[in-house]
N, CA, C and O atoms as a Tinker XYZ file with bonds, in Angstrom:
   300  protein
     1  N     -1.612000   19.777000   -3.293000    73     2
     2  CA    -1.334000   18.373000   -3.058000    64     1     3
     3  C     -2.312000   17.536000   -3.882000    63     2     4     5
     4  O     -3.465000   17.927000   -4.060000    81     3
     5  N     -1.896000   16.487000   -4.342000    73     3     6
     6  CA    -2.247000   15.671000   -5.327000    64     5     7
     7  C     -2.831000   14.328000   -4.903000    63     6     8     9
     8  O     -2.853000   13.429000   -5.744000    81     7
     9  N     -3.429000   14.050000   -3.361000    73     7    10
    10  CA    -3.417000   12.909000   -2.936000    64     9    11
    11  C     -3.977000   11.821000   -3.475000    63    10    12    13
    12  O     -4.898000   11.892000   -4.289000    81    11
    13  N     -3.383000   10.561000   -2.995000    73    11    14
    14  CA    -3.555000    9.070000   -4.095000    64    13    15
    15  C     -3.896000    7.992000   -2.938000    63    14    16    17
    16  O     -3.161000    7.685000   -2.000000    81    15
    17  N     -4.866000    7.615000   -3.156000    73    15    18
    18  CA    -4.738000    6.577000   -2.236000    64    17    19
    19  C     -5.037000    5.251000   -2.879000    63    18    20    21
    20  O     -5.963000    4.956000   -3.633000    81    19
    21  N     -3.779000    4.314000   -2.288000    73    19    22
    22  CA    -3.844000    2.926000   -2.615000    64    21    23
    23  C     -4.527000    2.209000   -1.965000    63    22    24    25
    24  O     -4.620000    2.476000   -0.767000    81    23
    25  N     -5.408000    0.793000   -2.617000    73    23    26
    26  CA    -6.156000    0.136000   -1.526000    64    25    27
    27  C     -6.008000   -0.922000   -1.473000    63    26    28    29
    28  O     -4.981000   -1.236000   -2.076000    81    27
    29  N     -6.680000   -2.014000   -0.897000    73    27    30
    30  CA    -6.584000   -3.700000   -0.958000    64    29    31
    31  C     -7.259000   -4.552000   -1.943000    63    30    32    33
    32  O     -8.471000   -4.700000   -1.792000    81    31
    33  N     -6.710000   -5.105000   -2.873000    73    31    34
    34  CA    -7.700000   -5.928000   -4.056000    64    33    35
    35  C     -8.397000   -6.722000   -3.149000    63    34    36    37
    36  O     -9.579000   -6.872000   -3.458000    81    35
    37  N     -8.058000   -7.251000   -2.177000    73    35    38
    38  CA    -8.376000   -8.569000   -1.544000    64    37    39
    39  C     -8.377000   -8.141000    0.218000    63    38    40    41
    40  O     -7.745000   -7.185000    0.667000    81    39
    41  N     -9.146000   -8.988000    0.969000    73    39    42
    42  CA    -9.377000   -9.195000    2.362000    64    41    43
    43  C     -8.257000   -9.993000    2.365000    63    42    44    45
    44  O     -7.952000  -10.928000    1.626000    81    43
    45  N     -7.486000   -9.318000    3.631000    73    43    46
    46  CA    -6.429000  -10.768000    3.907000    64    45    47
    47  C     -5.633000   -9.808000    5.171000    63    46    48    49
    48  O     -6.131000   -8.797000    5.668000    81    47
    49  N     -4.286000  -10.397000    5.539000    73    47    50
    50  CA    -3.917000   -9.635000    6.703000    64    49    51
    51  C     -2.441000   -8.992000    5.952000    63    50    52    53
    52  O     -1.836000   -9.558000    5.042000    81    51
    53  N     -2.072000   -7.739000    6.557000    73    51    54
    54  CA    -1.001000   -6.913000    6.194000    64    53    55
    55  C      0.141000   -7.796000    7.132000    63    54    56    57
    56  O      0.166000   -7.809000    8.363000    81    55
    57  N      1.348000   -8.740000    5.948000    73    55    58
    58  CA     2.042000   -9.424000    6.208000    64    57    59
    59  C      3.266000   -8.046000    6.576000    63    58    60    61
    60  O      3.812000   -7.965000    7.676000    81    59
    61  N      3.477000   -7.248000    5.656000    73    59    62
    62  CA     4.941000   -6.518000    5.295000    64    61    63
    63  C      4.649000   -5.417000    5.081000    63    62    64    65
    64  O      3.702000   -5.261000    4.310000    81    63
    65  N      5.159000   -4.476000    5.521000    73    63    66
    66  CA     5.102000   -3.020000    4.827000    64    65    67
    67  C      6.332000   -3.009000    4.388000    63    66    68    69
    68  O      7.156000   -3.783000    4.874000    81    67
    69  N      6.691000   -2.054000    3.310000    73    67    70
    70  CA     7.576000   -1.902000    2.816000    64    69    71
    71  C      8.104000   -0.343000    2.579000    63    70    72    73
    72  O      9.182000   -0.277000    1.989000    81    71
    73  N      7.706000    0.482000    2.825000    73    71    74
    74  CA     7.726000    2.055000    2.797000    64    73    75
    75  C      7.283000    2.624000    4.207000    63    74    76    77
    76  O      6.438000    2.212000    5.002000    81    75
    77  N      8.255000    3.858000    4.254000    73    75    78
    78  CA     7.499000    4.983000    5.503000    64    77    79
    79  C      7.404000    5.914000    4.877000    63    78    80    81
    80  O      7.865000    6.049000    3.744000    81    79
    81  N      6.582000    6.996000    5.711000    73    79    82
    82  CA     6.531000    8.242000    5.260000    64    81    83
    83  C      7.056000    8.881000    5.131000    63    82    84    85
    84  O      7.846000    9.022000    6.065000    81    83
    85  N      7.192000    9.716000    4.176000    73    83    86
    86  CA     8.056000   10.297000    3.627000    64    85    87
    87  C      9.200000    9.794000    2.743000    63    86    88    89
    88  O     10.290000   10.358000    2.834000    81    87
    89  N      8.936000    8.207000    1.423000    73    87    90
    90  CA     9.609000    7.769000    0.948000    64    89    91
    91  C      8.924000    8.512000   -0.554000    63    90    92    93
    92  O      7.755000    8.892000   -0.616000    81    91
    93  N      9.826000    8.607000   -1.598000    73    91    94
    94  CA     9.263000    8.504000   -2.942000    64    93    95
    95  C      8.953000    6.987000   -3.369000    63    94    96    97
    96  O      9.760000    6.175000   -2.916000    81    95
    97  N      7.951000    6.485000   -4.141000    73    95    98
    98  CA     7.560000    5.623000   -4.582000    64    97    99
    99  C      7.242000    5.456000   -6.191000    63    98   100   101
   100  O      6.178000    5.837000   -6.679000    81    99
   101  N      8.234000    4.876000   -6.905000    73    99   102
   102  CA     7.574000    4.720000   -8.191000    64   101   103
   103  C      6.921000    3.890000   -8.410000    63   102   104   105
   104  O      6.615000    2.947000   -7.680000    81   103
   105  N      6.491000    4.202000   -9.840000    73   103   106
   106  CA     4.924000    3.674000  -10.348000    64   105   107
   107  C      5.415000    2.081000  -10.405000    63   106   108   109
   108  O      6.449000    1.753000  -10.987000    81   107
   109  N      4.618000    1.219000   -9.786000    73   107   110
   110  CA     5.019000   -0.070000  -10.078000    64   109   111
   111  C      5.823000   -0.736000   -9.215000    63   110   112   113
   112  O      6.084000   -1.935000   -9.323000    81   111
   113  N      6.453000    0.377000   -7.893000    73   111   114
   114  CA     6.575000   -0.282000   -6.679000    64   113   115
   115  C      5.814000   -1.253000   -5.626000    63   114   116   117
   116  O      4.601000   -1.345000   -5.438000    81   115
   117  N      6.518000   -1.715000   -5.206000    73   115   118
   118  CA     5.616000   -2.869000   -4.101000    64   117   119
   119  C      5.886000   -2.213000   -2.951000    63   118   120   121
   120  O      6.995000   -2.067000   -2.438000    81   119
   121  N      4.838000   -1.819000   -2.559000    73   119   122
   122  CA     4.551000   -0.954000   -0.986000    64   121   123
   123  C      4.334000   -1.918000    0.424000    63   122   124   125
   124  O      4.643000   -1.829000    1.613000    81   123
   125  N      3.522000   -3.011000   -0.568000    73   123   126
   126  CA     3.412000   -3.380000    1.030000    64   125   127
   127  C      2.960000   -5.078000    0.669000    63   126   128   129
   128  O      2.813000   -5.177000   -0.549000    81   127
   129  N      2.793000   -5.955000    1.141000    73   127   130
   130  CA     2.205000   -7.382000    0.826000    64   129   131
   131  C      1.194000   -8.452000    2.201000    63   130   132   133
   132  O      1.411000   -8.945000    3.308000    81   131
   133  N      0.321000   -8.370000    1.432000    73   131   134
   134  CA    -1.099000   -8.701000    1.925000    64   133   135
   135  C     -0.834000  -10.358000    2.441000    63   134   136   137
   136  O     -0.083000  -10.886000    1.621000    81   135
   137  N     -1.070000  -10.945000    3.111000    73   135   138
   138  CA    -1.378000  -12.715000    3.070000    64   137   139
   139  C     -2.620000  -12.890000    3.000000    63   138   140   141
   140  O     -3.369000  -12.222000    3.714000    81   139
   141  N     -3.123000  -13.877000    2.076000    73   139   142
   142  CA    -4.636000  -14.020000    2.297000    64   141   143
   143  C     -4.362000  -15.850000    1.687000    63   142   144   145
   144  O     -3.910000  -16.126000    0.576000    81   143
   145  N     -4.686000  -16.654000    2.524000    73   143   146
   146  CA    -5.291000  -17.775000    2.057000    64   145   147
   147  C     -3.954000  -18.773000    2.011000    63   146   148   149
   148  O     -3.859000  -19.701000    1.207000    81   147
   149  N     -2.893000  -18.424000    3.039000    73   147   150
   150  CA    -1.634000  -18.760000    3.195000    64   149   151
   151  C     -0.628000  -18.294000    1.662000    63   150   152   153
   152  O      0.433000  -18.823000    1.330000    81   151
   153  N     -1.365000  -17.157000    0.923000    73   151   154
   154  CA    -0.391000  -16.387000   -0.009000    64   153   155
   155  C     -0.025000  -15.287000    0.109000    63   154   156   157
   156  O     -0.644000  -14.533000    0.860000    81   155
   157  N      1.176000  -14.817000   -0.647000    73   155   158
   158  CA     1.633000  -13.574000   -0.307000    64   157   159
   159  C      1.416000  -12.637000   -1.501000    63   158   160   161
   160  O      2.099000  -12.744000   -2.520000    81   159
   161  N      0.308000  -11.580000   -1.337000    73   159   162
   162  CA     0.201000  -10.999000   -2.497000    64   161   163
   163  C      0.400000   -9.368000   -2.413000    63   162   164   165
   164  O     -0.163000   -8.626000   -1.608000    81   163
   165  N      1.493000   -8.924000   -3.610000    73   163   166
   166  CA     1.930000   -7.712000   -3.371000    64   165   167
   167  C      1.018000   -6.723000   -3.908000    63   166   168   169
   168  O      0.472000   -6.853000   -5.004000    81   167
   169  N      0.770000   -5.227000   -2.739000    73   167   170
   170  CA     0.490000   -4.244000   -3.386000    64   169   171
   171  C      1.177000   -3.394000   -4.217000    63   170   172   173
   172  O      2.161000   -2.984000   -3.601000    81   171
   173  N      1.121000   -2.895000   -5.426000    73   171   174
   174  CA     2.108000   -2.217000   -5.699000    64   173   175
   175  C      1.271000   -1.081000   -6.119000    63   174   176   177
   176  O      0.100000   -1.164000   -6.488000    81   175
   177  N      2.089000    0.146000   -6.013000    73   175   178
   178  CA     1.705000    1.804000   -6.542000    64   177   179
   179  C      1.395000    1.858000   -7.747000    63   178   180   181
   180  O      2.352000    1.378000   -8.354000    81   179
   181  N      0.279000    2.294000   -8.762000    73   179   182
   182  CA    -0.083000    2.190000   -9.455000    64   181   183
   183  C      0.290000    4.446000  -10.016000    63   182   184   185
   184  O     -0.156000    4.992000  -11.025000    81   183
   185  N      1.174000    5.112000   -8.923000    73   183   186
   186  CA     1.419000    6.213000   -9.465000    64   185   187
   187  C      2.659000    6.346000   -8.425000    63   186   188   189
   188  O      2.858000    5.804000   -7.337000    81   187
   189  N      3.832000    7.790000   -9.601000    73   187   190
   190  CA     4.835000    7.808000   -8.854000    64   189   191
   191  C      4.369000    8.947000   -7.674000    63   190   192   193
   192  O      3.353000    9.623000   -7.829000    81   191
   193  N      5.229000    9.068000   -6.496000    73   191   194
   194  CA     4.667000   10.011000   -5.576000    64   193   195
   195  C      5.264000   10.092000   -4.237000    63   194   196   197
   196  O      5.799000    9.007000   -4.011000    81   195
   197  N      5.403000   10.863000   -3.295000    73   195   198
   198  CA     5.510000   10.308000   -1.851000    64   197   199
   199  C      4.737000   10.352000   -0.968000    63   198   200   201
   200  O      3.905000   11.197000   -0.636000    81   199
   201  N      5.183000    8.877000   -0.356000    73   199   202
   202  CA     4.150000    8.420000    1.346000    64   201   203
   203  C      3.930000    9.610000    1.968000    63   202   204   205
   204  O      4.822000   10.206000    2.571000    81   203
   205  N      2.472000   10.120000    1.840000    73   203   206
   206  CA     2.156000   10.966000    3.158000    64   205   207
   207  C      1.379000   10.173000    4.272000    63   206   208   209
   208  O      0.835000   10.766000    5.203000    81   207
   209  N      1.357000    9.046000    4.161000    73   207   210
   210  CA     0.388000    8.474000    4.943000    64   209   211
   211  C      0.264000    6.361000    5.102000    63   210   212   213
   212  O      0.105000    5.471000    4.265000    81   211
   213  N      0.425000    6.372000    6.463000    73   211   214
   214  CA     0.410000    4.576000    6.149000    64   213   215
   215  C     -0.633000    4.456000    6.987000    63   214   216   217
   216  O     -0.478000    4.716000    8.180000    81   215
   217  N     -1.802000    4.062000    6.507000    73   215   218
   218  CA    -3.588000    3.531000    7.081000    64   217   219
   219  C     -3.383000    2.396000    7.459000    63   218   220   221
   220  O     -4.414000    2.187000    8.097000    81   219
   221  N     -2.710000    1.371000    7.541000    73   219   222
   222  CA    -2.377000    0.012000    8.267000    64   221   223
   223  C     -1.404000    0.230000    8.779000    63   222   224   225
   224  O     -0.719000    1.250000    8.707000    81   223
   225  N     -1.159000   -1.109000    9.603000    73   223   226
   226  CA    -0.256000   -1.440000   10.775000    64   225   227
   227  C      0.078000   -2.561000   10.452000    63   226   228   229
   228  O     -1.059000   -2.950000   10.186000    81   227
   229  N      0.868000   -3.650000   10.195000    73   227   230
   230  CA     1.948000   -4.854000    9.817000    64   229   231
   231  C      0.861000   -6.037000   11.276000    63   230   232   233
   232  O      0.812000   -6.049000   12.506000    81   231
   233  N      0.401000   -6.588000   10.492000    73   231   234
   234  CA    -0.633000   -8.165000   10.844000    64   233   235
   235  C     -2.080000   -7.452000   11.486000    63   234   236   237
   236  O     -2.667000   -7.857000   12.490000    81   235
   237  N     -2.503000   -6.224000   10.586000    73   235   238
   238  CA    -3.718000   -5.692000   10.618000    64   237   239
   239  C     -4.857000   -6.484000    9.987000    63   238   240   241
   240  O     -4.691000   -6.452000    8.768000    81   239
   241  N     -5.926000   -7.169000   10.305000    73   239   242
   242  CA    -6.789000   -7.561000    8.817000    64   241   243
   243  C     -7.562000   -6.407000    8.257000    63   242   244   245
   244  O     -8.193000   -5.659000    9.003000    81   243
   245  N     -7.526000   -6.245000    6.941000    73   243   246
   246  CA    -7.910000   -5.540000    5.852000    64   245   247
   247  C     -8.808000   -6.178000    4.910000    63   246   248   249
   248  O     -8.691000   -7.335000    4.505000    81   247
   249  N     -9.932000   -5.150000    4.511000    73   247   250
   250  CA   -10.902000   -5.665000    3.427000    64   249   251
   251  C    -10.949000   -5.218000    2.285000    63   250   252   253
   252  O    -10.619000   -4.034000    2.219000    81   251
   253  N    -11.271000   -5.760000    1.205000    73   251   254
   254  CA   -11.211000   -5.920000   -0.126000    64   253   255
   255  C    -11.906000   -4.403000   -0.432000    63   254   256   257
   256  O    -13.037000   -4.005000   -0.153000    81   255
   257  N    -10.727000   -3.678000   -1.150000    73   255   258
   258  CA   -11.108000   -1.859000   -1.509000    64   257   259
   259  C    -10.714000   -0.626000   -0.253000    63   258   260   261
   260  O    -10.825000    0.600000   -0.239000    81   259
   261  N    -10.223000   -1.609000    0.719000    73   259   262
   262  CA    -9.686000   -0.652000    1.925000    64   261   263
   263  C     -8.426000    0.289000    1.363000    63   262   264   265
   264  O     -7.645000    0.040000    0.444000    81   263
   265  N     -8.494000    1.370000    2.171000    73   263   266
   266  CA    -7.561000    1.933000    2.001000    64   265   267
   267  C     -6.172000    1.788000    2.382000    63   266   268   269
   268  O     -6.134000    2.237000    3.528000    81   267
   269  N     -5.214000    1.476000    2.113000    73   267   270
   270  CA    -3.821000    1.527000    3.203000    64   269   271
   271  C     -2.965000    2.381000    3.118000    63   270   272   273
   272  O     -2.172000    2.532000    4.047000    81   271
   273  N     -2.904000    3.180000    1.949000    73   271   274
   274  CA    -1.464000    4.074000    1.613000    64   273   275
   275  C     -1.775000    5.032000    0.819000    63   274   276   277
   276  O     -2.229000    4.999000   -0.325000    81   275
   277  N     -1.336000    6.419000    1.909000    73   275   278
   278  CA    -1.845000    7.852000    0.539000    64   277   279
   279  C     -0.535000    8.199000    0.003000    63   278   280   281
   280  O      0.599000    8.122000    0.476000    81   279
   281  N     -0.944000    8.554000   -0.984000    73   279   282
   282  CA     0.613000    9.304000   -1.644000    64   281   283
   283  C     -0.123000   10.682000   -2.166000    63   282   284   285
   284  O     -1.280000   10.788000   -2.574000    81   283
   285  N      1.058000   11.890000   -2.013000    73   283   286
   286  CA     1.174000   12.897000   -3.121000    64   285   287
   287  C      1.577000   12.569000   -4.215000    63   286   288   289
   288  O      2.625000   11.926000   -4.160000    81   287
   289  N      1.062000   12.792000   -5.502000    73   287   290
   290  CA     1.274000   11.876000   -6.596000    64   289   291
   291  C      2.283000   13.522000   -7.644000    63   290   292   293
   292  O      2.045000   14.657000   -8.057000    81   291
   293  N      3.497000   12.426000   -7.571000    73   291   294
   294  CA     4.143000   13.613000   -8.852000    64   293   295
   295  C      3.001000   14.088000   -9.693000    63   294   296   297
   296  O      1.880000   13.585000   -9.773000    81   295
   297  N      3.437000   15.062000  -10.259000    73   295   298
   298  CA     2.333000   15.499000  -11.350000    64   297   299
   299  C      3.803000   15.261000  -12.716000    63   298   300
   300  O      3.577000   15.469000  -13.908000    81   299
């Protein structure tokens, strides 16, 4: 297993998830979108892979480099 974990550029609260486990995700998908500062800013996967894992919960607050989303990353 190849695990990947995505994190938070920014402190703000988990508005949306957008994936469960066990979805494939390509590179450049939007997984999930943050609110911080009355904006909506998207995370997106920076590798293709699938959700083994969702580290937040939908209106969680999250800090800047947190973790939220592992993936097995295609090779």
């Amino acid at each position: 297993m190849n695990k990947i974990a995505l994190v938070s550029e920014i402190s703000g609260s988990v508005w949306k998830i957008n994936c469960n486990i066990g979805d494939f995700i390509e590179e450049g998908q939007e997984v999930l979108i943050i609110e911080s500062m009355k904006m909506e800013i998207p995370v997106t996967s920076n590798v293709s892979g699938t959700v083994i894992s969702i580290l937040v919960d939908e209106g969680e607050m999250v800090n800047e480099d947190q973790k939220l989303i592992e993936l097995d990353k295609k090779d």
